[in-house]
Structures are given as structure tokens and as C-alpha cells.
Short mmCIF file of C-alpha atoms in Angstrom, two decimals:
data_model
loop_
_atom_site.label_atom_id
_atom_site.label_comp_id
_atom_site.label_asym_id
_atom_site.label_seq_id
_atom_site.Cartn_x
_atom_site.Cartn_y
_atom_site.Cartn_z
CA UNK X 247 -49.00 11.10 -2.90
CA UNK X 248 -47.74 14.54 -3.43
CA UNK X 249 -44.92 15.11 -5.86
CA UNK X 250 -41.89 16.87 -4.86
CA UNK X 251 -43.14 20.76 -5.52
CA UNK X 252 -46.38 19.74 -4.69
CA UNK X 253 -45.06 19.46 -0.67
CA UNK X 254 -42.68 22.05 -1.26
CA UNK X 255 -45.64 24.61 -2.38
CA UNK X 256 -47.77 23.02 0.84
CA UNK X 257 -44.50 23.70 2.63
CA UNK X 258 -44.11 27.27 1.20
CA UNK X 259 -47.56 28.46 2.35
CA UNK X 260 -46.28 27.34 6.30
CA UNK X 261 -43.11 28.90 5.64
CA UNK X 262 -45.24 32.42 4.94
CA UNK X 263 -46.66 31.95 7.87
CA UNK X 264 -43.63 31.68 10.16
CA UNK X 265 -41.58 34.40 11.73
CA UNK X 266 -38.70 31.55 12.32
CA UNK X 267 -35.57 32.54 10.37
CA UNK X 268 -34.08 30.40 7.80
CA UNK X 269 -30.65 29.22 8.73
CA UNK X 270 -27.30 30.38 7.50
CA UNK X 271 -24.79 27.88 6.32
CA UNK X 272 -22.53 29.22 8.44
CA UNK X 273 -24.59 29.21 11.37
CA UNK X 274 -24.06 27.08 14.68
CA UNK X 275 -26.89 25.05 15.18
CA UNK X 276 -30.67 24.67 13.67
CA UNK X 277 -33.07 27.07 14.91
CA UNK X 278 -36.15 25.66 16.65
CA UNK X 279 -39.36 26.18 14.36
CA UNK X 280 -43.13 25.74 15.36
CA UNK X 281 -42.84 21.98 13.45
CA UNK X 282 -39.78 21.48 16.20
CA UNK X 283 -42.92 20.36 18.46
CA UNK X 284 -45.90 19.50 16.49
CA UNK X 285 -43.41 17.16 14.44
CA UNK X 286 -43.19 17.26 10.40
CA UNK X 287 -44.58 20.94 9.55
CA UNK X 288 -41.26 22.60 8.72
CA UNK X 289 -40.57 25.84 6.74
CA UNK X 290 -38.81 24.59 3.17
CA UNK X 291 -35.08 25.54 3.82
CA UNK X 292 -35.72 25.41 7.03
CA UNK X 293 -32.18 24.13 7.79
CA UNK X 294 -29.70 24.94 5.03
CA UNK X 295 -26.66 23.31 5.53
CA UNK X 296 -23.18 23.32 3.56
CA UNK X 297 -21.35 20.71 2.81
CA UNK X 298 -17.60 20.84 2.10
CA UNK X 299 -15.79 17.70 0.74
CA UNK X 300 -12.87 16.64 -0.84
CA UNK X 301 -14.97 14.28 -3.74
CA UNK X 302 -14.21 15.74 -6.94
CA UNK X 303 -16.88 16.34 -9.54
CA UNK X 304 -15.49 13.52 -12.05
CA UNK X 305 -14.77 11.26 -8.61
CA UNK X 306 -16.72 7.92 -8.53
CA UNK X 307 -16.29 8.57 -4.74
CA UNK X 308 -18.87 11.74 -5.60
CA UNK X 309 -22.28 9.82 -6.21
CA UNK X 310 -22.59 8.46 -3.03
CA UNK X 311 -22.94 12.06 -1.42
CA UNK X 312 -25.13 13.32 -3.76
CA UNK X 313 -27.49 10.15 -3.23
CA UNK X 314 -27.23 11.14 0.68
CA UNK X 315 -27.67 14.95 -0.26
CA UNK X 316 -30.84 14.53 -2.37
CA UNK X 317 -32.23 11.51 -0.39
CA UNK X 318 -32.40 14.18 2.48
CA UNK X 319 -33.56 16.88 0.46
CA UNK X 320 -36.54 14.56 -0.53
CA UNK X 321 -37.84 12.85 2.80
CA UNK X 322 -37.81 16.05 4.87
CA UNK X 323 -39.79 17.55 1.85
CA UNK X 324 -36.88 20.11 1.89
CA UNK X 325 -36.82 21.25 5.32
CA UNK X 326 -32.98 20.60 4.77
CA UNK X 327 -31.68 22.07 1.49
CA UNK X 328 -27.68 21.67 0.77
CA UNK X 329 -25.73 24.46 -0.39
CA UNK X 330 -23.28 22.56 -2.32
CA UNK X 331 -19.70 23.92 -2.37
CA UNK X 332 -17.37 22.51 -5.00
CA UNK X 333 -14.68 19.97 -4.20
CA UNK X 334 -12.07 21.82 -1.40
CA UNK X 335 -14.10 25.37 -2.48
CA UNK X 336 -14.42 26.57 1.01
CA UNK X 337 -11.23 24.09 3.10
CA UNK X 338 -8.24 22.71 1.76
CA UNK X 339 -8.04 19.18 0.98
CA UNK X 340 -5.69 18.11 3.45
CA UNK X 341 -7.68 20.42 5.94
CA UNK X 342 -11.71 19.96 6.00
CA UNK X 343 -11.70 19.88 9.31
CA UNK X 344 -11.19 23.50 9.88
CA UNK X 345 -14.57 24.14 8.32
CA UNK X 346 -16.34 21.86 11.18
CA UNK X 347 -14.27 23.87 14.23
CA UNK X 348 -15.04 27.36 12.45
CA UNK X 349 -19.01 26.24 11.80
CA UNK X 350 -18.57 26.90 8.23
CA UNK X 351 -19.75 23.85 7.13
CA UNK X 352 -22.37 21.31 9.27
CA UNK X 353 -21.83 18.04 6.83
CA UNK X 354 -18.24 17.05 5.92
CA UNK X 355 -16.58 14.52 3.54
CA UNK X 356 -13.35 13.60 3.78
CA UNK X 357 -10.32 10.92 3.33
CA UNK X 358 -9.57 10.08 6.72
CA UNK X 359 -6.01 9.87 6.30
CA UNK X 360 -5.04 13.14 5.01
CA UNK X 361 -6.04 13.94 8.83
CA UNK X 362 -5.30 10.97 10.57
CA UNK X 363 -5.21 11.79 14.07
CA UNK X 364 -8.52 12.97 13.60
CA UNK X 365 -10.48 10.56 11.63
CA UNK X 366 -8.38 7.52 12.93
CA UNK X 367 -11.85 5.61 13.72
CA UNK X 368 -12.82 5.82 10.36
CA UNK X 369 -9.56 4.57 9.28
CA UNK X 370 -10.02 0.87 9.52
CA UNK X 371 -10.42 0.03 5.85
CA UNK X 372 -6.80 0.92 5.15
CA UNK X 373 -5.56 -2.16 6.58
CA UNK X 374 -3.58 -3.82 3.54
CA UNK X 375 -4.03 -7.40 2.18
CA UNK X 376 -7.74 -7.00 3.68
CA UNK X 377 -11.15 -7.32 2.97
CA UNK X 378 -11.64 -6.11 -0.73
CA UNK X 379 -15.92 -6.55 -0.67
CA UNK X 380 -16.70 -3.08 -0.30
CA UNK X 381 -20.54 -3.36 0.70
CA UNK X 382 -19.17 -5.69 3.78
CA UNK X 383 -16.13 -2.48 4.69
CA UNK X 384 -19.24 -0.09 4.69
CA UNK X 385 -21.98 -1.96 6.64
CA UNK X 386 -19.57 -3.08 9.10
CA UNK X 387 -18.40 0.79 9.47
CA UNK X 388 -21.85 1.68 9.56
CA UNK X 389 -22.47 -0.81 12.64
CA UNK X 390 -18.97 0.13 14.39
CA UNK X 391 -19.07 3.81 14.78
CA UNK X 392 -22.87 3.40 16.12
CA UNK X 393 -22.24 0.73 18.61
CA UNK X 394 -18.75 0.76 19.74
CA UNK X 395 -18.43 3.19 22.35
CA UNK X 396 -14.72 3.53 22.17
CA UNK X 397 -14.97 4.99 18.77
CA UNK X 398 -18.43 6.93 19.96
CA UNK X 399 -16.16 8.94 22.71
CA UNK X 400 -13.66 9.76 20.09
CA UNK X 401 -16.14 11.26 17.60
CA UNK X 402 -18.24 12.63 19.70
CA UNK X 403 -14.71 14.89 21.06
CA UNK X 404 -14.28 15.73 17.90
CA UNK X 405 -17.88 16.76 17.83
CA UNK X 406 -18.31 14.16 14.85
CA UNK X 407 -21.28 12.29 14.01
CA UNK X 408 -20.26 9.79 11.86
CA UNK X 409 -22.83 8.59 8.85
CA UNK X 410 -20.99 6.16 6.54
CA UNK X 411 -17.70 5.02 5.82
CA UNK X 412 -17.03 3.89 2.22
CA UNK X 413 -13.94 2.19 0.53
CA UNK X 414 -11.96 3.73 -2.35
CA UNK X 415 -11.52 0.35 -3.93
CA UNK X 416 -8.42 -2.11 -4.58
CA UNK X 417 -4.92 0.23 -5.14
CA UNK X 418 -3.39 0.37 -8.52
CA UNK X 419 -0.05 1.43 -8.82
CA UNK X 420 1.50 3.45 -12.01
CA UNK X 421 4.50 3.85 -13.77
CA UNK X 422 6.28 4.26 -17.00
CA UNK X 423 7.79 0.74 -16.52
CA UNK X 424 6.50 -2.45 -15.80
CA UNK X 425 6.44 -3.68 -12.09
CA UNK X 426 6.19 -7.50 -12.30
CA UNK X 427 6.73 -7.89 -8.21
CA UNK X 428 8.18 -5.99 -5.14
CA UNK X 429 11.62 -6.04 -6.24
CA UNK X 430 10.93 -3.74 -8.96
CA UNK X 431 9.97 -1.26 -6.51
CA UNK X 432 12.67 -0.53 -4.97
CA UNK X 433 14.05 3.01 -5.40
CA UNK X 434 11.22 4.40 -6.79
CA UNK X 435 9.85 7.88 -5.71
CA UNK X 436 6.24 7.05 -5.14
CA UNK X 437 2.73 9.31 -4.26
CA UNK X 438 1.48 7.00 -2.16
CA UNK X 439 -1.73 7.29 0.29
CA UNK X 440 -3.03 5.58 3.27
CA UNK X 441 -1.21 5.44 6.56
CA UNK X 442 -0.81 1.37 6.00
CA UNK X 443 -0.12 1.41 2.39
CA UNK X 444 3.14 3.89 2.74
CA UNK X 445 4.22 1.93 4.84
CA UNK X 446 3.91 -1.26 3.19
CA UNK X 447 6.08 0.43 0.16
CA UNK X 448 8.58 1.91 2.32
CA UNK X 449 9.01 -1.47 3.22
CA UNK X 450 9.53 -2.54 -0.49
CA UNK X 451 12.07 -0.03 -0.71
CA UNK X 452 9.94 2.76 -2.25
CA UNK X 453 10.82 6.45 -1.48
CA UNK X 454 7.21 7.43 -0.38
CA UNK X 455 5.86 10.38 -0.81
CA UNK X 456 2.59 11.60 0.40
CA UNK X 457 0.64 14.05 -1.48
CA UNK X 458 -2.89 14.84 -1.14
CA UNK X 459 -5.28 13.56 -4.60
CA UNK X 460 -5.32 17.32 -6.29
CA UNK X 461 -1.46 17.59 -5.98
CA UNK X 462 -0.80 14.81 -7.48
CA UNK X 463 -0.93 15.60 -10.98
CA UNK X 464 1.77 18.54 -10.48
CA UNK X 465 3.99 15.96 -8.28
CA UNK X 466 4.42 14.44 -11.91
CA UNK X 467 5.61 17.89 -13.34
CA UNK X 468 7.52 18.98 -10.79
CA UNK X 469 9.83 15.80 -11.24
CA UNK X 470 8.97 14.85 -6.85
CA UNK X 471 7.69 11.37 -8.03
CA UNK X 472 7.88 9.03 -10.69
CA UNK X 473 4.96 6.96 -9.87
CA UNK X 474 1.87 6.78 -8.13
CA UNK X 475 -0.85 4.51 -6.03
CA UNK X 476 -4.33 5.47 -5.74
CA UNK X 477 -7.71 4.23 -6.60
CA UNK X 478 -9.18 3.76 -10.39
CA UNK X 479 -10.09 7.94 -9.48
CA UNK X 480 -6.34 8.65 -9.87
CA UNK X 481 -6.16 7.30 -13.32
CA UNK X 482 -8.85 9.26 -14.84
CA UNK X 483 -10.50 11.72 -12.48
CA UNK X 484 -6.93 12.95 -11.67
CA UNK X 485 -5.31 12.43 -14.89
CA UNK X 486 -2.69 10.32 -14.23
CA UNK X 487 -3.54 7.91 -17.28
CA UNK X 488 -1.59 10.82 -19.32
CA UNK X 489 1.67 10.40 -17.41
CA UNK X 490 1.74 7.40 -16.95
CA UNK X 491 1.58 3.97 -19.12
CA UNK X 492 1.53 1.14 -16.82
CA UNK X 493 -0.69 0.47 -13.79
CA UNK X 494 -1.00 -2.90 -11.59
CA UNK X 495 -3.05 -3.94 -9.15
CA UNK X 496 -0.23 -5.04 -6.37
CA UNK X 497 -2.73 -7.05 -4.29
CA UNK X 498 -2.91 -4.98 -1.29
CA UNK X 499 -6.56 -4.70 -2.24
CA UNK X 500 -8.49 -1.19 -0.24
CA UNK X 501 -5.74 1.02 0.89
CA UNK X 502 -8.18 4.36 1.61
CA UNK X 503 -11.95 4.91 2.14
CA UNK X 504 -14.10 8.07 2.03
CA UNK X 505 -15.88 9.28 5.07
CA UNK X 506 -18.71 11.36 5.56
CA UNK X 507 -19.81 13.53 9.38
CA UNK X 508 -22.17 15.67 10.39
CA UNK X 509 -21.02 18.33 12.90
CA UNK X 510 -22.76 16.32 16.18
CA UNK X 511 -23.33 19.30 17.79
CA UNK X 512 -25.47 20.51 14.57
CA UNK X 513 -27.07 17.13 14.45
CA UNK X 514 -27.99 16.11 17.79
CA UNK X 515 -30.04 20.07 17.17
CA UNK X 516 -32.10 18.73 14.97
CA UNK X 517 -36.06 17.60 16.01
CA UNK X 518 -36.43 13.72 16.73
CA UNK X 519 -38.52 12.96 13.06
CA UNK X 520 -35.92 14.74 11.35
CA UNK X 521 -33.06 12.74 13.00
CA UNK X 522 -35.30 9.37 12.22
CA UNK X 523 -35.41 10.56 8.47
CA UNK X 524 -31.70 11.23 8.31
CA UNK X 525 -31.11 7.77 10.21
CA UNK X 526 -33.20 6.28 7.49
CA UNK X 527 -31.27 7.51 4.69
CA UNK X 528 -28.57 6.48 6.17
CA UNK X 529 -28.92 2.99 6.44
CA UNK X 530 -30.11 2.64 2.84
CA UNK X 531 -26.47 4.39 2.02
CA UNK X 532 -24.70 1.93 4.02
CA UNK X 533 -26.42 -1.33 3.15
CA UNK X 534 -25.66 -1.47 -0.81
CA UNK X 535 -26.91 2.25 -2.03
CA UNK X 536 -23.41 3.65 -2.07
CA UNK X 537 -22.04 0.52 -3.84
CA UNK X 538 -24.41 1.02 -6.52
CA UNK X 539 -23.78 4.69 -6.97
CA UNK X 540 -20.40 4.05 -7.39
CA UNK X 541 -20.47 1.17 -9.74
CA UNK X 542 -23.54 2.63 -11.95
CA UNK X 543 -23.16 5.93 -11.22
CA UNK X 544 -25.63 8.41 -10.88
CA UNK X 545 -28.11 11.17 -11.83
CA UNK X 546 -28.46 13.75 -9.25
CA UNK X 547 -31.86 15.62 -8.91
CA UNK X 548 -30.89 19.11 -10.54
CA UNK X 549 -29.59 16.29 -13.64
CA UNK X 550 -25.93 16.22 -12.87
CA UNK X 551 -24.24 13.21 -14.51
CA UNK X 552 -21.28 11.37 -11.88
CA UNK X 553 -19.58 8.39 -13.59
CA UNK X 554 -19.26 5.51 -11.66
CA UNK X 555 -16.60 3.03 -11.95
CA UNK X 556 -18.28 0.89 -14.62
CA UNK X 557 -18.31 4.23 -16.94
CA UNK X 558 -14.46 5.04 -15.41
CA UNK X 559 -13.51 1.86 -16.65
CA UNK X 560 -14.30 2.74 -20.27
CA UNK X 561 -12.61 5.57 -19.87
CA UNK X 562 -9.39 3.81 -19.13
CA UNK X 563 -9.28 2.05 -21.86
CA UNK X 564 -9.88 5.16 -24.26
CA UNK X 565 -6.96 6.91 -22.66
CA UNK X 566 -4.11 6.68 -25.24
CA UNK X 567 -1.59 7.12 -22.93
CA UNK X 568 -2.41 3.80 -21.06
CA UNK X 569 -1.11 0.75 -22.24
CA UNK X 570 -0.95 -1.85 -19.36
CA UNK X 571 -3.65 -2.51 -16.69
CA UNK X 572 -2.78 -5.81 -14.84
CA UNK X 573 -2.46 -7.51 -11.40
CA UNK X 574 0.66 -9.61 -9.61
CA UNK X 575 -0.41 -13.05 -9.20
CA UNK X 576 -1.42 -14.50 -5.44
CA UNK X 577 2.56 -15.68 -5.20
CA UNK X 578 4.02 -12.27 -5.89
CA UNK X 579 0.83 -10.74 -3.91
CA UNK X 580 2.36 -13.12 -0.94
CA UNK X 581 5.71 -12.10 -0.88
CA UNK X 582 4.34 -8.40 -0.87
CA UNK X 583 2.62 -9.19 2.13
CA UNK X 584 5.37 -10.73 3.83
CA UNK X 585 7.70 -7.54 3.80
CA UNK X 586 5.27 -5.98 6.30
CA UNK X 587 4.91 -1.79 6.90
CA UNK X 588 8.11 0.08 7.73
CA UNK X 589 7.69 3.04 9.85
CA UNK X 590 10.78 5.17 11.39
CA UNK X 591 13.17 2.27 10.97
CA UNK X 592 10.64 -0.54 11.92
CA UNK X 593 8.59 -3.36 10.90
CA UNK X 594 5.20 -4.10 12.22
CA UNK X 595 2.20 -6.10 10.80
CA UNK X 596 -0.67 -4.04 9.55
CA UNK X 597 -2.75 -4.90 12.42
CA UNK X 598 -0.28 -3.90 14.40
CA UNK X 599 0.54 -0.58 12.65
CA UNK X 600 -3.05 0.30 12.82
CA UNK X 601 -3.28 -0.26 16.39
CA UNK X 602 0.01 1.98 17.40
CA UNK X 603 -1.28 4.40 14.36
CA UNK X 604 -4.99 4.89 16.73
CA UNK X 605 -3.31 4.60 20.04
CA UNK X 606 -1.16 7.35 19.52
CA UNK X 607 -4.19 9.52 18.05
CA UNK X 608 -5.98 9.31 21.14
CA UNK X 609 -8.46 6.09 20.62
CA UNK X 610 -8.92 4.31 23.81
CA UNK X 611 -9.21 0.44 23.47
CA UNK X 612 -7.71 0.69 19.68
CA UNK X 613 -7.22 -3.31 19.70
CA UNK X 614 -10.78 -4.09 21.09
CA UNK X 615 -12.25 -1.88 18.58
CA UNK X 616 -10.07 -3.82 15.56
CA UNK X 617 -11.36 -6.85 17.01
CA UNK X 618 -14.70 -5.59 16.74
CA UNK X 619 -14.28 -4.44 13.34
CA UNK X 620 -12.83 -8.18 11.84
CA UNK X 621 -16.78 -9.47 13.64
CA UNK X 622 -18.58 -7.35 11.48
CA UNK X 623 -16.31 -8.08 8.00
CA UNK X 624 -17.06 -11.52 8.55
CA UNK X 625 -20.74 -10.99 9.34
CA UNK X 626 -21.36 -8.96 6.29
CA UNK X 627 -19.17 -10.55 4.16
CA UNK X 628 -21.63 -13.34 4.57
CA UNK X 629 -24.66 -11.18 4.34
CA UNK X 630 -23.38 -9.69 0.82
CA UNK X 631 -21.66 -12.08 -1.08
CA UNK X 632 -23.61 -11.13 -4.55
CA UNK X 633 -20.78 -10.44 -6.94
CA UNK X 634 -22.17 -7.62 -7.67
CA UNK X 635 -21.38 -6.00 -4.70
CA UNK X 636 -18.51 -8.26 -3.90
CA UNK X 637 -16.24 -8.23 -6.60
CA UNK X 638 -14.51 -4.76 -6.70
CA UNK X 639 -14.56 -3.07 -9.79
CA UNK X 640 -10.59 -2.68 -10.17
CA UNK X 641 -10.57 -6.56 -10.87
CA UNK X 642 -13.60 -6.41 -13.29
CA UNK X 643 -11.58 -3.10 -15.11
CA UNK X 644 -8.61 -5.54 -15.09
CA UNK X 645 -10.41 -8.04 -16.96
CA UNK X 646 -12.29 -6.01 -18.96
CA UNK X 647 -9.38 -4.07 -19.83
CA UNK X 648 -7.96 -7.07 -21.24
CA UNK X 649 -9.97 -9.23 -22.60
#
């Protein structure tokens, strides 16, 4: 079998040989080659595409990309290089969509809910006092947005092509006090994220305020909030461990996910072996490679180190500043749970919040789809029920932390 430069030298000597144009990042769509029809004999760089994403270098949300990224880079013997743009380098954070309407960028990853009406689809993992087995939220995303045709229509208007869907993990919140239940919530100016989540601390009596990951830091500074929920990320990768002393794990368990699109339009360009490879990789992201990424982390082919939560949780405990990491027991967790999600003046269930939330973006069916979605949890819940893809790794830091 050849080695990596081995088929890109092979694939070197076809490229000389071509007049076919190597794509821009920028461009529209791939360009046709002479492989297009014979099938496999493509130019190296063939197709470069750029990628712009929110996933910050020290994220343990970042692995899983670069997995996809150099998986891809591999199997097409790099017909499809990546020109990797840094975190929010070439669209804002609370605005990567522009760079799939302007053709900027072809792949995209983003948190759904800093665009909501436009991601709502992908949005299903924010439902509060949920599943918490991550593998289960992604495989069952990974099944959705291929088969359900109500969420197909919405994408594909969009011009979306949606490739995996994966959970930020249980919510922690922060503070400079201790929060032993919901009571000791009210009044307090909050970052908060996720379009159930807010809610479900508005309802607590928390002042919520929604700031995007990389402003969160400054919200501190600024005096706008005086605490914070967010994933593990926010404690190290965003440096919140410095300004704050105490985090909990309220019990809402996944509150946000990551999600990752190719422009369709780009895609559906591509020859059929090339879309078979990318399908490929795909699948192995969604049924337990991301999960190990982010628990393990990884080692990217150019030799990039990205921590993964196992590695973040060491980190937490080395941060001076830190010096509480619990959770509320299932009794407080329950009386959480029973305050609901306030929005303008009004309390719905989660389901139900999530339902008016994707009605109102546009999402035909949004209750079918839901009901859809609970299928799959349960079928994959089943199918990976190995705690170590299970378990998430905010209640092994919690335990780790302290024991």
C-alpha cells in the first residue's frame, strides 16, 4: 500500500499533466477534472476548500474537526486539501454563516444557537434535563438530518449539508459563591447559552445574559455578569477558572452542541467516489470517533496537539483560582426541572419551548421531527451504553476533581 506522499507524488505526476485549474477557497463550486469521469485520478489539491469555525485552538470541541479534516485529506489521497483559517479568522462568531452566503468558505462549524433561526435543526441537543450520553446525541443527529425530510428541506434552503452534530457536554455553572440549589440563583447576572438553558435560568430568577464564548471573558471585566454557564471549554479554554472559584454541575446535563456543514451546493459538485469517501468519513465521526477525540484528544497530521477533556480536566484542577467543582444532588436537580423555561413572561416545558423555538424559524413538522429525534436517543442509547462513551466527562472531572 502506498504511503501518504507516495500517492501524493503518483498524484502530482497527473496533476502535471492536467490543464484543470486548482480551486480557490473562495470559489463557488468544484471544477470538473478528467478523474470527474474515469473516477479516482484527481489532481492533489484538486479541491481546496476553507473551513471557517468557531472551535478554538485550546477547545476540546476542536479535535473532532481536525479528525474530519485530515480523514478527508487522507482517503481522497489529497484531492481535497483544507486551508485552515483560525477560530472566527475570516466570520464573526456569532456570524459564520455569512461566509457560506458570500462562498468564502465551503465547510462550516458552528454553535447552532448563536444563529438559531438558522441552524434550528441542529438544535435538538439543547433540550435541558436530557440525554447526557453524547455518542447516542451524535448518532441519532447523524441519522435525523439524513432521513427526516422535514429537517432535509430546511437545510437544503439554507443550502446546508449537514455532516455531524456533536454535544458540548453537561453545563457547569460558575461563580464566586456557592450555589447549593435554584434559590441561590436568583438575581444573579448570568452568561448563559443555549436557547433552552436561558430560559430555564430566567425561570430561576437569573438575569440572563447571552454572550457569544470569546466575549465572555471581557463580560467578567466589564462588570455585565457575575457568573457564567458553559461547557468544561469555558473553564479553561476561555479562562474563566481565573474569575471565578466555584462551578456546579446544575443537572440540566447538554445545554449546546457543535455542528459542522458543508455548503450543499459545493457538495452535491463533487464526483460520486468522492461524495462516497466523504460519506465514509463521516459515519466513522458520528459513530464514536468524535467521542474519542474529545475525551483523548488528538494529534493532527501536521503534529498539532488538541486537549481533550480527559487532559482539560487536569487542567482544572491545576488552576489556582478554582476551588469548588461539584454537582446538586437528583432532589435539587428535580426542583430545577420543575421551574420550567421562561420566555417573554411565560412558562413552557422544554419540549415545548423547542417546538415554538423551530416553528417560528421556519421548520415544518417541528413536533414530528422531536418525536423522531427521542426514537433515535433511545435506539442508540442502547447501542452505546459503554461507559466510556456514556458517561460524560463533566461527571468523571467532578469526581476526579474530588476525590
Amino acid at each position: 500500500m502506498f504511503s501518504r506522499n507516495q500517492r501524493r507524488l503518483a498524484t502530482a505526476v497527473a496533476a502535471a499533466a492536467t490543464a484543470v485549474a486548482v480551486l480557490a477557497g473562495c470559489s463557488g463550486s468544484p471544477a470538473p477534472s478528467s478523474g470527474a469521469e474515469g473516477g479516482g485520478d484527481y489532481a492533489e489539491g484538486e479541491w481546496e476548500v476553507t473551513i471557517t469555525s468557531v472551535a478554538a485552538d485550546q477547545s476540546v470541541l476542536r479535535p473532532a474537526q481536525e479528525w474530519y479534516m485530515d480523514q478527508v485529506e487522507e482517503r481522497t489521497d489529497g484531492a481535497i486539501t483544507f486551508n485552515r483559517t483560525t477560530a472566527n479568522e475570516i466570520c464573526a462568531q456569532a456570524d459564520q454563516y455569512a461566509c457560506i452566503e458570500d462562498g468564502s468558505a465551503q465547510l462550516l462549524v458552528t454553535v447552532p444557537n448563536y444563529q438559531p433561526s438558522i441552524f434550528v435543526p441542529n438544535s435538538l441537543p439543547e433540550i435541558t434535563f436530557g440525554p447526557t450520553n453524547s455518542a447516542a446525541i451524535t448518532a441519532a443527529m447523524a441519522e435525523l438530518t439524513e432521513t427526516n425530510e422535514d429537517v432535509k428541506a430546511f437545510l437544503d434552503a439554507k443550502n446546508l449539508y449537514s455532516v455531524s452534530t456533536w454535544s458540548v457536554g453537561n453545563i457547569l455553572v460558575g461563580s464566586n459563591t456557592p450555589l447549593e440549589g435554584p434559590a441561590d440563583l436568583e438575581g444573579l447576572t448570568m452568561r448563559t447559552a443555549g436557547t433552552i438553558a436561558a430560559p430555564n435560568f430566567a425561570a430561576a430568577g437569573v438575569v440572563p445574559t447571552q454572550v457569544t464564548a470569546d466575549e465572555a471573558y471581557n463580560s467578567f471585566s466589564t462588570g455585565l455578569v457575575s457568573a457564567a454557564a458553559g461547557a468544561m471549554d469555558f473553564v479553561v479554554a476561555w479562562k474563566l477558572g481565573e474569575v471565578l472559584k466555584h462551578w456546579v454541575d446544575t443537572g440540566q446535563g447538554v445545554y449546546s452542541e457543535f455542528a459542522m456543514y458543508w455548503a450543499k451546493d459545493y457538495y452535491d459538485e463533487f464526483p460520486d467516489d468522492i461524495k462516497a469517501t466523504l460519506e465514509e468519513v463521516a459515519d466513522e465521526l458520528n459513530s464514536g470517533a468524535e467521542i474519542e477525540v474529545w475525551k483523548n484528544g488528538y494529534d493532527s497530521a501536521d503534529g498539532t496537539h488538541f486537549v481533550g477533556t480527559d487532559e482539560q480536566c487536569e487542567m482544572i484542577s491545576s488552576i489556582p483560582n478554582v476551588e469548588t467543582l461539584t454537582a446538586w444532588d437528583e432532589e435539587t436537580v428535580a426542583e430545577f426541572e420543575e421551574l420550567g423555561a421562561l420566555v417573554d413572561g411565560e412558562t413552557y416545558t422544554n419540549e415545548e419551548l423547542w417546538v415554538r423555538n423551530a416553528t417560528a424559524a421556519g421548520l415544518t413538522n417541528a413536533e414530528g421531527v422531536l418525536e423522531d429525534y427521542w426514537t433515535l436517543i433511545e435506539k442508540y442509547e442502547a447501542e452505546y451504553d459503554d461507559p466510556a462513551l456514556s458517561i460524560d466527562p463533566v461527571t468523571s472531572c467532578i469526581e476526579s476533581f474530588n476525590g
